[in-house]
C-alpha atoms as an extended CHARMM CRD file, in Angstrom:
* protein
*
       131  EXT
         1         1  UNK       CA              0.1160000000      -21.7810000000       -4.6480000000  PROA      1               0.0000000000
         2         2  UNK       CA              1.3550000000      -20.5800000000       -7.9960000000  PROA      2               0.0000000000
         3         3  UNK       CA              4.4370000000      -22.3170000000       -9.2550000000  PROA      3               0.0000000000
         4         4  UNK       CA              7.3750000000      -20.3160000000      -10.4500000000  PROA      4               0.0000000000
         5         5  UNK       CA              7.2790000000      -19.6230000000      -14.1800000000  PROA      5               0.0000000000
         6         6  UNK       CA             10.0400000000      -21.0020000000      -16.3060000000  PROA      6               0.0000000000
         7         7  UNK       CA             12.3790000000      -18.2770000000      -17.4310000000  PROA      7               0.0000000000
         8         8  UNK       CA             11.0510000000      -16.9860000000      -20.6760000000  PROA      8               0.0000000000
         9         9  UNK       CA             10.1040000000      -13.7320000000      -22.3690000000  PROA      9               0.0000000000
        10        10  UNK       CA              6.5510000000      -12.6240000000      -21.7390000000  PROA      10              0.0000000000
        11        11  UNK       CA              5.0800000000      -10.7230000000      -24.6480000000  PROA      11              0.0000000000
        12        12  UNK       CA              2.7690000000       -8.6370000000      -22.4940000000  PROA      12              0.0000000000
        13        13  UNK       CA              4.3250000000       -5.5350000000      -20.9550000000  PROA      13              0.0000000000
        14        14  UNK       CA              1.8820000000       -5.6240000000      -18.0870000000  PROA      14              0.0000000000
        15        15  UNK       CA              2.5120000000       -9.1330000000      -16.7750000000  PROA      15              0.0000000000
        16        16  UNK       CA              5.3980000000      -10.5890000000      -14.8940000000  PROA      16              0.0000000000
        17        17  UNK       CA              4.1980000000      -14.1900000000      -15.2090000000  PROA      17              0.0000000000
        18        18  UNK       CA              3.2690000000      -16.5800000000      -18.0120000000  PROA      18              0.0000000000
        19        19  UNK       CA             -0.3350000000      -16.9320000000      -19.2160000000  PROA      19              0.0000000000
        20        20  UNK       CA             -1.0000000000      -20.0480000000      -17.1070000000  PROA      20              0.0000000000
        21        21  UNK       CA              0.2300000000      -18.3900000000      -13.9360000000  PROA      21              0.0000000000
        22        22  UNK       CA             -1.6280000000      -15.2480000000      -14.7620000000  PROA      22              0.0000000000
        23        23  UNK       CA             -4.9040000000      -17.2200000000      -15.0000000000  PROA      23              0.0000000000
        24        24  UNK       CA             -4.2060000000      -18.8160000000      -11.6460000000  PROA      24              0.0000000000
        25        25  UNK       CA             -3.4330000000      -15.4320000000      -10.0950000000  PROA      25              0.0000000000
        26        26  UNK       CA             -6.7030000000      -14.1170000000      -11.4570000000  PROA      26              0.0000000000
        27        27  UNK       CA             -8.6250000000      -16.9510000000       -9.8530000000  PROA      27              0.0000000000
        28        28  UNK       CA             -6.8820000000      -16.2160000000       -6.5740000000  PROA      28              0.0000000000
        29        29  UNK       CA             -7.5660000000      -12.4900000000       -6.9160000000  PROA      29              0.0000000000
        30        30  UNK       CA            -11.2700000000      -13.2250000000       -7.3640000000  PROA      30              0.0000000000
        31        31  UNK       CA            -11.1740000000      -15.3670000000       -4.2050000000  PROA      31              0.0000000000
        32        32  UNK       CA             -9.5640000000      -12.5440000000       -2.1910000000  PROA      32              0.0000000000
        33        33  UNK       CA            -11.7960000000       -9.8800000000       -3.6270000000  PROA      33              0.0000000000
        34        34  UNK       CA            -14.9640000000      -11.8720000000       -2.9800000000  PROA      34              0.0000000000
        35        35  UNK       CA            -13.8410000000      -12.3590000000        0.6380000000  PROA      35              0.0000000000
        36        36  UNK       CA            -13.0550000000       -8.6730000000        1.1110000000  PROA      36              0.0000000000
        37        37  UNK       CA            -16.2000000000       -7.5160000000       -0.6410000000  PROA      37              0.0000000000
        38        38  UNK       CA            -18.3830000000       -8.9360000000        2.2130000000  PROA      38              0.0000000000
        39        39  UNK       CA            -19.1550000000       -6.1690000000        4.7010000000  PROA      39              0.0000000000
        40        40  UNK       CA            -18.0840000000       -8.2770000000        7.7020000000  PROA      40              0.0000000000
        41        41  UNK       CA            -14.6430000000       -8.9640000000        6.1120000000  PROA      41              0.0000000000
        42        42  UNK       CA            -13.7170000000       -5.4090000000        5.1350000000  PROA      42              0.0000000000
        43        43  UNK       CA            -11.8450000000       -4.8630000000        8.3870000000  PROA      43              0.0000000000
        44        44  UNK       CA             -9.8940000000       -8.1470000000        8.0750000000  PROA      44              0.0000000000
        45        45  UNK       CA             -6.1260000000       -8.0520000000        8.6620000000  PROA      45              0.0000000000
        46        46  UNK       CA             -3.6450000000       -9.4460000000        6.1470000000  PROA      46              0.0000000000
        47        47  UNK       CA             -3.2370000000      -12.6020000000        8.2560000000  PROA      47              0.0000000000
        48        48  UNK       CA             -7.0140000000      -13.1200000000        8.3040000000  PROA      48              0.0000000000
        49        49  UNK       CA             -7.2820000000      -12.6880000000        4.5640000000  PROA      49              0.0000000000
        50        50  UNK       CA             -4.4200000000      -15.1600000000        3.9710000000  PROA      50              0.0000000000
        51        51  UNK       CA             -5.9770000000      -17.6800000000        6.3240000000  PROA      51              0.0000000000
        52        52  UNK       CA             -9.4750000000      -17.3950000000        4.9440000000  PROA      52              0.0000000000
        53        53  UNK       CA             -8.5570000000      -17.4780000000        1.2410000000  PROA      53              0.0000000000
        54        54  UNK       CA             -5.3550000000      -19.5280000000        1.1680000000  PROA      54              0.0000000000
        55        55  UNK       CA             -3.7270000000      -16.8850000000       -1.0420000000  PROA      55              0.0000000000
        56        56  UNK       CA             -0.0760000000      -15.9790000000       -0.2820000000  PROA      56              0.0000000000
        57        57  UNK       CA              0.5850000000      -12.6320000000        1.2860000000  PROA      57              0.0000000000
        58        58  UNK       CA              3.0810000000      -11.6210000000       -1.3730000000  PROA      58              0.0000000000
        59        59  UNK       CA              0.3490000000      -11.9160000000       -4.0660000000  PROA      59              0.0000000000
        60        60  UNK       CA             -2.0460000000       -9.7550000000       -2.0120000000  PROA      60              0.0000000000
        61        61  UNK       CA              0.7450000000       -7.2100000000       -1.5800000000  PROA      61              0.0000000000
        62        62  UNK       CA              1.3670000000       -7.2900000000       -5.3710000000  PROA      62              0.0000000000
        63        63  UNK       CA             -2.2980000000       -6.4800000000       -5.9910000000  PROA      63              0.0000000000
        64        64  UNK       CA             -2.2730000000       -3.6340000000       -3.4400000000  PROA      64              0.0000000000
        65        65  UNK       CA              0.8280000000       -2.1220000000       -4.9930000000  PROA      65              0.0000000000
        66        66  UNK       CA             -0.7020000000       -2.4450000000       -8.4810000000  PROA      66              0.0000000000
        67        67  UNK       CA             -3.8230000000       -0.6250000000       -7.2630000000  PROA      67              0.0000000000
        68        68  UNK       CA             -6.1690000000       -3.6110000000       -7.7450000000  PROA      68              0.0000000000
        69        69  UNK       CA             -7.0050000000       -3.6010000000       -4.0530000000  PROA      69              0.0000000000
        70        70  UNK       CA             -7.4540000000       -0.1200000000       -2.7360000000  PROA      70              0.0000000000
        71        71  UNK       CA             -6.6370000000        0.2340000000        0.9320000000  PROA      71              0.0000000000
        72        72  UNK       CA             -9.1110000000        3.0480000000        1.4430000000  PROA      72              0.0000000000
        73        73  UNK       CA            -11.8060000000        0.3660000000        1.4830000000  PROA      73              0.0000000000
        74        74  UNK       CA             -9.8620000000       -2.0120000000        3.7630000000  PROA      74              0.0000000000
        75        75  UNK       CA             -8.6050000000       -0.1270000000        6.8180000000  PROA      75              0.0000000000
        76        76  UNK       CA             -6.6380000000       -3.0450000000        8.4040000000  PROA      76              0.0000000000
        77        77  UNK       CA             -4.6080000000       -4.0290000000        5.3390000000  PROA      77              0.0000000000
        78        78  UNK       CA             -1.1600000000       -2.7090000000        4.5170000000  PROA      78              0.0000000000
        79        79  UNK       CA              2.1130000000       -3.6620000000        2.9030000000  PROA      79              0.0000000000
        80        80  UNK       CA              5.7670000000       -3.5190000000        3.9650000000  PROA      80              0.0000000000
        81        81  UNK       CA              8.0300000000       -0.4560000000        3.6220000000  PROA      81              0.0000000000
        82        82  UNK       CA             10.6390000000       -1.1260000000        0.9120000000  PROA      82              0.0000000000
        83        83  UNK       CA             13.3760000000       -0.1510000000        3.3530000000  PROA      83              0.0000000000
        84        84  UNK       CA             12.5900000000       -1.4670000000        6.8430000000  PROA      84              0.0000000000
        85        85  UNK       CA              9.5250000000       -3.6570000000        6.3480000000  PROA      85              0.0000000000
        86        86  UNK       CA              7.1630000000       -1.6730000000        8.6490000000  PROA      86              0.0000000000
        87        87  UNK       CA              3.5270000000       -1.8850000000        7.5040000000  PROA      87              0.0000000000
        88        88  UNK       CA              2.3960000000        1.1530000000        5.4810000000  PROA      88              0.0000000000
        89        89  UNK       CA             -0.6980000000        2.1150000000        3.5570000000  PROA      89              0.0000000000
        90        90  UNK       CA              0.7260000000        4.3910000000        0.8720000000  PROA      90              0.0000000000
        91        91  UNK       CA              3.9100000000        5.1070000000       -1.0080000000  PROA      91              0.0000000000
        92        92  UNK       CA              6.9330000000        2.8490000000       -0.9270000000  PROA      92              0.0000000000
        93        93  UNK       CA              8.5820000000        4.0400000000        2.2930000000  PROA      93              0.0000000000
        94        94  UNK       CA              7.2830000000        4.5480000000        5.8430000000  PROA      94              0.0000000000
        95        95  UNK       CA              7.5090000000        8.0550000000        7.3710000000  PROA      95              0.0000000000
        96        96  UNK       CA             10.6630000000        7.2360000000        9.3300000000  PROA      96              0.0000000000
        97        97  UNK       CA             12.5850000000        5.9130000000        6.3270000000  PROA      97              0.0000000000
        98        98  UNK       CA             11.3130000000        8.7380000000        4.0930000000  PROA      98              0.0000000000
        99        99  UNK       CA             12.4640000000       11.3140000000        6.6860000000  PROA      99              0.0000000000
       100       100  UNK       CA             15.8580000000        9.6090000000        6.8920000000  PROA      100             0.0000000000
       101       101  UNK       CA             16.2440000000        9.5780000000        3.0910000000  PROA      101             0.0000000000
       102       102  UNK       CA             15.3160000000       13.2530000000        2.8590000000  PROA      102             0.0000000000
       103       103  UNK       CA             17.7940000000       14.1600000000        5.6290000000  PROA      103             0.0000000000
       104       104  UNK       CA             20.5140000000       12.1640000000        3.8090000000  PROA      104             0.0000000000
       105       105  UNK       CA             19.7200000000       13.9790000000        0.5650000000  PROA      105             0.0000000000
       106       106  UNK       CA             19.8540000000       17.3750000000        2.2650000000  PROA      106             0.0000000000
       107       107  UNK       CA             23.2360000000       16.5120000000        3.8130000000  PROA      107             0.0000000000
       108       108  UNK       CA             24.5600000000       15.3340000000        0.4580000000  PROA      108             0.0000000000
       109       109  UNK       CA             23.3500000000       18.4290000000       -1.3200000000  PROA      109             0.0000000000
       110       110  UNK       CA             24.9130000000       20.6520000000        1.3640000000  PROA      110             0.0000000000
       111       111  UNK       CA             28.2020000000       18.8180000000        1.0950000000  PROA      111             0.0000000000
       112       112  UNK       CA             28.1410000000       19.0900000000       -2.7070000000  PROA      112             0.0000000000
       113       113  UNK       CA             27.3640000000       22.8480000000       -2.5910000000  PROA      113             0.0000000000
       114       114  UNK       CA             30.2610000000       23.3390000000       -0.1820000000  PROA      114             0.0000000000
       115       115  UNK       CA             32.5970000000       21.3720000000       -2.4750000000  PROA      115             0.0000000000
       116       116  UNK       CA             31.3970000000       23.2420000000       -5.5850000000  PROA      116             0.0000000000
       117       117  UNK       CA             32.0620000000       26.6810000000       -4.1150000000  PROA      117             0.0000000000
       118       118  UNK       CA             35.0620000000       28.4290000000       -5.7180000000  PROA      118             0.0000000000
       119       119  UNK       CA             37.9150000000       28.4440000000       -3.3790000000  PROA      119             0.0000000000
       120       120  UNK       CA             39.8910000000       31.6230000000       -2.9510000000  PROA      120             0.0000000000
       121       121  UNK       CA             43.3700000000       31.2870000000       -1.7860000000  PROA      121             0.0000000000
       122       122  UNK       CA             44.2810000000       33.6510000000        1.0210000000  PROA      122             0.0000000000
       123       123  UNK       CA             47.8700000000       34.7810000000        1.3090000000  PROA      123             0.0000000000
       124       124  UNK       CA             49.3310000000       36.5390000000        4.2520000000  PROA      124             0.0000000000
       125       125  UNK       CA             52.3970000000       38.6790000000        4.0630000000  PROA      125             0.0000000000
       126       126  UNK       CA             54.6210000000       39.9430000000        6.7130000000  PROA      126             0.0000000000
       127       127  UNK       CA             55.7580000000       43.4690000000        6.6540000000  PROA      127             0.0000000000
       128       128  UNK       CA             59.4390000000       43.7160000000        7.3350000000  PROA      128             0.0000000000
       129       129  UNK       CA             60.3710000000       47.0790000000        8.5040000000  PROA      129             0.0000000000
       130       130  UNK       CA             63.9360000000       48.0470000000        8.1970000000  PROA      130             0.0000000000
       131       131  UNK       CA             65.3640000000       49.5930000000       11.2760000000  PROA      131             0.0000000000
């Protein structure tokens, strides 16, 4: 397990951990990749990879999101949707959450368009006929 880095500024723009933690993450990545590279392990689930390698799930997810582990080669791996946590294989949101977000945006755009329309006042007059 990688210990949490002490708060500090990292000079590399591509790392979110200190050099020591980065080296440890690289050793763990090699362990995971070596496991998955074996033909019999390519269909392993996330739980099986974690159990076999001892590497935390959050690190494996980090590597998947970074593109270091490409899911096209590992059909039973996935990562959680940013909104609801359902397992997905691409993007940041599952189809359900993406659909909901798109529907919400359409509603907001429709409401904004309605509010932005120029309003024309309508006045009614009554004709008074003198008798």
